[in-house]
Amino acid sequence: MSTLRFHAVKESLNRRPLTVDETKRRSEVFGSNVFNETTMRQYLTKDALKSIMEAIDKGSKIDRVLADHISTAMKEWAISKGATHYTHWFQPLTGATAEKHDAFFETIGDGLAIEKFGGSQLVQQEPDASSFPHGGIRNTFEARGYTAWDPTSPAFIYGTTLCIPTVFVSYTGEALDYKTPLLRALHAVDKAAVAVCKYFDKNVRKVNASLGWEQEYFLIDNALATSRPDIVLTGRTLLGHSPAKGQQLDDHYFGTIPARAMAYMRDLENECMLLGIPVKTRHNEVAPNQFELAPIFEEANLAVDHNSLLMDVMQKVAQRHNFKVLMHEKPFAGVNGSGKHNNWSLSTDTGINLLSPGKTPMSNLQFLTFFINTIKAVQTYEELLRAAIASESNDHRLGANEAPPAIISVFIGAQLTKVLEELESVTKGKLSPQEKTDLKLNVVGKIPEILLDNTDRNRTSPFAFTGNKFEFRAVGSKANCANPMTVLNTIVAKQLIDFKAEVDVLIDEKSMKKDDAIFNILREYIKTSKAILFEGNGYSEAWEKEAKKRGLSNNKTTPEALKVKVSKETIALFENLGVMNPVEVQARYEIEMEEYILHVQIESRVIGDIARNHVVPTAVRYQNILIENVTGLKAIYGDKFKDLAQEQLELIEQISKHIEAINSLVTKMIDVRKKLNKENNLEKKANGYCKKVKPFFEEIRYHSDKLELMIDDELWPLTKYRELLFTR
Ligand code: ADP
Ligand code: MG
C-alpha cells in the first residue's frame, strides 16, 4: 500500500473547521494595523502630516528633519502594537514580495539598549540583493541596489514587523522592481488624462487609475497537496487522470462554501481588515475546490501592493487551516484554471469616473472620449498587452484554447456598439447645428447611466467593458498586477496624448469648435479600431481564423508573446513616456525569458523524476502481481490457463508498453534538455524549451495516466485528482 498517499488521505479526513473569532465589527478593525491618515493625525505634527499628504498627492519630497519625525512616530505606533522589527517591503522582479527584517533594538554601550528607527532608515535602505534577478542591469560584483520609501502606499504591521512599502532601484537609477515603472506609468496617465479632461472641465487637477482585482485560487488540503511532489515543486499537477466527475455538473459555482474553506476565508478576511485590504466578495468558482476573493477597488498602486500582500497572507493563513493555496493558473488538467481579472478605470479628483456614462450629453461625450481612446489604445497595442500577461503558467490558459484566449479583443456590448455605429457616420469637418443637436439628444444623450446589457453577458472576453470600467481578464492568478497595469496605463496615456494633439490641430489650424473636433477624431478612431471589437465568447476556431484576417496577434506561447516587449516601437513608447528606459525594458525581457526557461526546466525534471521514481516502479510491482497470478493459474490448470488469464496477460503486455514508452520519452527529453542547456542564445533556448521539451510532458502524462487507470488503487502512490479536488 502506498503509505504517503493513504496517510495524507486519512489525515485530511480527520480535519475539522477552525473557529474564527468574529466578535469585532469589520468597520472597527479596518486598517488598524495601517499607518493611515487617521493614525498619522494622532502621531504626527501638523507640518509632518502636511508634508506627507503633499508627497502622496503631488509627489513632493519629504525633508530629512520631517522624515526623522515621521520615522519616530511610526516606531512609537508600531511598538505600541507589538512590533519588534521593521522592513523595507518591495516587489523585485521575481514577482513575489521581498523583506529583510531588522530589529528596532539597538545597543548604545555600557550594557544599555534602546529602540531606534531613524529617518534615514525609513527613507532608504540597502538590502543585500545580489541574488534578485536584474537582467544585467547591475554588475553582480557590484551588487548594489537600494530601496526607497514610497509614501503613496502606507506602512503597515504584519505579524510583529513594521513593513514600509518601497521602490527598489540600482545605484545608477534603473528600476529593479515592478513598482517603479508602475508609478511612472500612473504619473503619465494622470498627466495625459488631466489634459484631455480640461476640454470638459477646467477644474480637474488629478486623474487616478483605479484597480479592483479578483483573485481566483484553489484550496487544497495541506497533507494531500504536500503528498504530491509536482504540486510542492511546481505548484501544479503534472500527472493525474481526470476523475469520473469533474466540473460538468456545475454544482460548485456559487454553491454553499464548504465549512473548512469558509473558516479559512473568515480568518483571511479578518487579517485583510487589519491590513486595510478592503476585501468584500467571496464565492466558489467553477472548478471543485476553486474560490474567488475580491476587494473594493482602490487607487492602482495601492491595489497592486494589496494584491501582492494578500497573496502572501493567503498562504500564511492557509497554514493555520491545514490548507495549501494554489495560485497557479492551471493546477489541474480538465477543470477550469484561475485568473485574476483586473478591473480598471480612471477617475478625477472632482469625483468623476471617466468610464462611467453621465447624466448630461457633455459628460457623456467625456465618457465616450475615454471609452473610445481606451479601445483605440488596446487596438494599437494589443500585442504588447498580451505580452504583459505572458508567463509559463498562464500559457496553460491563454495558449490552450481556454477562455480567455491568447487573442486580445474588446467586448463592449450591444448598446455601446450601436452608439459607436451612429458616431461613425458623423459628417467630416464642421458639424451642422442641426446634426450636433441631434447627436447630443439622440446618441450621446441617450446613453443610459447604467448599461444593463454589459453587466453579465460575456464572462470570457479578454478585455471587456462592464458598465463603468474595463475588465482585463487575461491576467493570470499568480501574476503581479503591476506588469499589466504598467502597460495598460502607459498605452492609454500615449493614446490620450495623441488624441489631444490631433484635436488641437483641428481646433487651432482648422478653426473647428472643440466638440466638432472631438467628434471628428473619435469618428476616425472608431473606424480604425474595429478590428479589436469582438462580442463573441471565449475561444473558437472560427474566431481564431477571423482574428487572423483582422490582423490580430495570436501568440500562444510566452517566448513568442514576449518578443514585442523589445521591439523598436515598444522601447520608444516606454522611453518617450518616461516609464522605462531601454535598459530597463531589455532587462525585464531577459528576466522573463529566463524565468520561462527555468520553469519549463524544473517541470521537465520533476515529471521525469516522478515518472521514473513513482510511476514506473509501481507499474512493475503491479505487473509482478499479475505475473505471479498467471504463473499460479498455469500451475493449477496447465494448458487451460490461457483462457483463464486472458485479461491478466493483456494487462501485463500493456503495462510493459507504457513502461517502455515512459522510459524512452524521459530519456529523449533529458537528451534534448542537455543540448539546450549548452545554448547561449536566449531566444533559441526559450524556444527550444517551449517547442522541444514541453511537448514531452503531454506524451509522458498520457502513458502515466493510462497506467493510473490500470493499476490497483491500493498501490498507486500519487494522490489522485478525486482526492485532491473533492476533499472538503
Ligand atoms: P464580477 O466581475 O465578479 O461580476 P464586479 O464586476 O461587480 O464583479 O466587480 C468586480 C471588481 O470590480 C470589484 O473588485 C470592484 O471593486 C471592481 N470595480 C468596480 N468599479 C470599479 C472601478 N471604477 N474601477 C476599478 N475597479 C472597479
Ligand atoms: Mg469580474
mmCIF file with all atom_site columns, C-alpha atoms and ligand atoms in Angstrom, residues 210-214 283 292 294-297 341 343-345 353 455-456 459 466 468-469 471, ligand 1:
data_model
loop_
_atom_site.group_PDB
_atom_site.id
_atom_site.type_symbol
_atom_site.label_atom_id
_atom_site.label_alt_id
_atom_site.label_comp_id
_atom_site.label_asym_id
_atom_site.label_entity_id
_atom_site.label_seq_id
_atom_site.pdbx_PDB_ins_code
_atom_site.Cartn_x
_atom_site.Cartn_y
_atom_site.Cartn_z
_atom_site.occupancy
_atom_site.B_iso_or_equiv
_atom_site.pdbx_formal_charge
_atom_site.auth_seq_id
_atom_site.auth_comp_id
_atom_site.auth_asym_id
_atom_site.auth_atom_id
_atom_site.pdbx_PDB_model_num
ATOM   1  C CA  . SER A 1 210 ? -8.168  52.555 -10.138 1.00 0.00 ? 210 SER A CA  1
ATOM   2  C CA  . LEU A 1 211 ? -7.790  48.823 -9.912  1.00 0.00 ? 211 LEU A CA  1
ATOM   3  C CA  . GLY A 1 212 ? -10.093 46.197 -8.489  1.00 0.00 ? 212 GLY A CA  1
ATOM   4  C CA  . TRP A 1 213 ? -8.620  42.727 -8.843  1.00 0.00 ? 213 TRP A CA  1
ATOM   5  C CA  . GLU A 1 214 ? -10.489 39.461 -8.444  1.00 0.00 ? 214 GLU A CA  1
ATOM   6  C CA  . HIS A 1 283 ? -17.570 32.811 -3.530  1.00 0.00 ? 283 HIS A CA  1
ATOM   7  C CA  . GLU A 1 292 ? -12.521 33.757 -5.552  1.00 0.00 ? 292 GLU A CA  1
ATOM   8  C CA  . ALA A 1 294 ? -12.350 40.387 -4.474  1.00 0.00 ? 294 ALA A CA  1
ATOM   9  C CA  . PRO A 1 295 ? -11.917 43.727 -2.749  1.00 0.00 ? 295 PRO A CA  1
ATOM   10 C CA  . ILE A 1 296 ? -13.464 47.132 -3.237  1.00 0.00 ? 296 ILE A CA  1
ATOM   11 C CA  . PHE A 1 297 ? -11.323 48.821 -5.875  1.00 0.00 ? 297 PHE A CA  1
ATOM   12 C CA  . HIS A 1 341 ? -9.456  39.909 -13.542 1.00 0.00 ? 341 HIS A CA  1
ATOM   13 C CA  . ASN A 1 343 ? -10.975 45.873 -13.239 1.00 0.00 ? 343 ASN A CA  1
ATOM   14 C CA  . TRP A 1 344 ? -9.618  49.198 -14.329 1.00 0.00 ? 344 TRP A CA  1
ATOM   15 C CA  . SER A 1 345 ? -10.913 52.710 -14.602 1.00 0.00 ? 345 SER A CA  1
ATOM   16 C CA  . ASN A 1 353 ? -15.409 58.097 -13.037 1.00 0.00 ? 353 ASN A CA  1
ATOM   17 C CA  . THR A 1 455 ? -23.019 43.563 -16.766 1.00 0.00 ? 455 THR A CA  1
ATOM   18 C CA  . ASP A 1 456 ? -23.334 39.864 -17.245 1.00 0.00 ? 456 ASP A CA  1
ATOM   19 C CA  . ARG A 1 459 ? -17.735 36.324 -18.977 1.00 0.00 ? 459 ARG A CA  1
ATOM   20 C CA  . THR A 1 466 ? -18.513 46.144 -17.775 1.00 0.00 ? 466 THR A CA  1
ATOM   21 C CA  . ASN A 1 468 ? -18.292 51.636 -15.645 1.00 0.00 ? 468 ASN A CA  1
ATOM   22 C CA  . LYS A 1 469 ? -14.867 50.050 -16.042 1.00 0.00 ? 469 LYS A CA  1
ATOM   23 C CA  . GLU A 1 471 ? -12.091 44.334 -17.079 1.00 0.00 ? 471 GLU A CA  1
HETATM 24 P P1  . ADP B 2 .   ? -17.804 40.449 -11.188 1.00 0.00 ? 1   ADP B P1  1
HETATM 25 O O1  . ADP B 2 .   ? -16.864 40.799 -12.292 1.00 0.00 ? 1   ADP B O1  1
HETATM 26 O O2  . ADP B 2 .   ? -17.348 39.247 -10.402 1.00 0.00 ? 1   ADP B O2  1
HETATM 27 O O3  . ADP B 2 .   ? -19.206 40.372 -11.649 1.00 0.00 ? 1   ADP B O3  1
HETATM 28 P P2  . ADP B 2 .   ? -17.981 43.179 -10.379 1.00 0.00 ? 1   ADP B P2  1
HETATM 29 O O4  . ADP B 2 .   ? -17.915 43.456 -11.825 1.00 0.00 ? 1   ADP B O4  1
HETATM 30 O O5  . ADP B 2 .   ? -19.175 43.601 -9.618  1.00 0.00 ? 1   ADP B O5  1
HETATM 31 O O6  . ADP B 2 .   ? -17.773 41.616 -10.124 1.00 0.00 ? 1   ADP B O6  1
HETATM 32 O O7  . ADP B 2 .   ? -16.749 43.814 -9.654  1.00 0.00 ? 1   ADP B O7  1
HETATM 33 C C1  . ADP B 2 .   ? -15.510 43.260 -9.741  1.00 0.00 ? 1   ADP B C1  1
HETATM 34 C C2  . ADP B 2 .   ? -14.456 44.201 -9.245  1.00 0.00 ? 1   ADP B C2  1
HETATM 35 O O8  . ADP B 2 .   ? -14.540 45.422 -9.961  1.00 0.00 ? 1   ADP B O8  1
HETATM 36 C C3  . ADP B 2 .   ? -14.501 44.571 -7.774  1.00 0.00 ? 1   ADP B C3  1
HETATM 37 O O9  . ADP B 2 .   ? -13.223 44.333 -7.231  1.00 0.00 ? 1   ADP B O9  1
HETATM 38 C C4  . ADP B 2 .   ? -14.809 46.038 -7.803  1.00 0.00 ? 1   ADP B C4  1
HETATM 39 O O10 . ADP B 2 .   ? -14.218 46.693 -6.729  1.00 0.00 ? 1   ADP B O10 1
HETATM 40 C C5  . ADP B 2 .   ? -14.185 46.457 -9.105  1.00 0.00 ? 1   ADP B C5  1
HETATM 41 N N1  . ADP B 2 .   ? -14.624 47.770 -9.594  1.00 0.00 ? 1   ADP B N1  1
HETATM 42 C C6  . ADP B 2 .   ? -15.849 48.320 -9.556  1.00 0.00 ? 1   ADP B C6  1
HETATM 43 N N2  . ADP B 2 .   ? -15.829 49.594 -10.042 1.00 0.00 ? 1   ADP B N2  1
HETATM 44 C C7  . ADP B 2 .   ? -14.538 49.845 -10.400 1.00 0.00 ? 1   ADP B C7  1
HETATM 45 C C8  . ADP B 2 .   ? -13.839 50.962 -10.939 1.00 0.00 ? 1   ADP B C8  1
HETATM 46 N N3  . ADP B 2 .   ? -14.468 52.096 -11.228 1.00 0.00 ? 1   ADP B N3  1
HETATM 47 N N4  . ADP B 2 .   ? -12.517 50.852 -11.146 1.00 0.00 ? 1   ADP B N4  1
HETATM 48 C C9  . ADP B 2 .   ? -11.876 49.715 -10.862 1.00 0.00 ? 1   ADP B C9  1
HETATM 49 N N5  . ADP B 2 .   ? -12.461 48.645 -10.349 1.00 0.00 ? 1   ADP B N5  1
HETATM 50 C C10 . ADP B 2 .   ? -13.776 48.691 -10.122 1.00 0.00 ? 1   ADP B C10 1
#
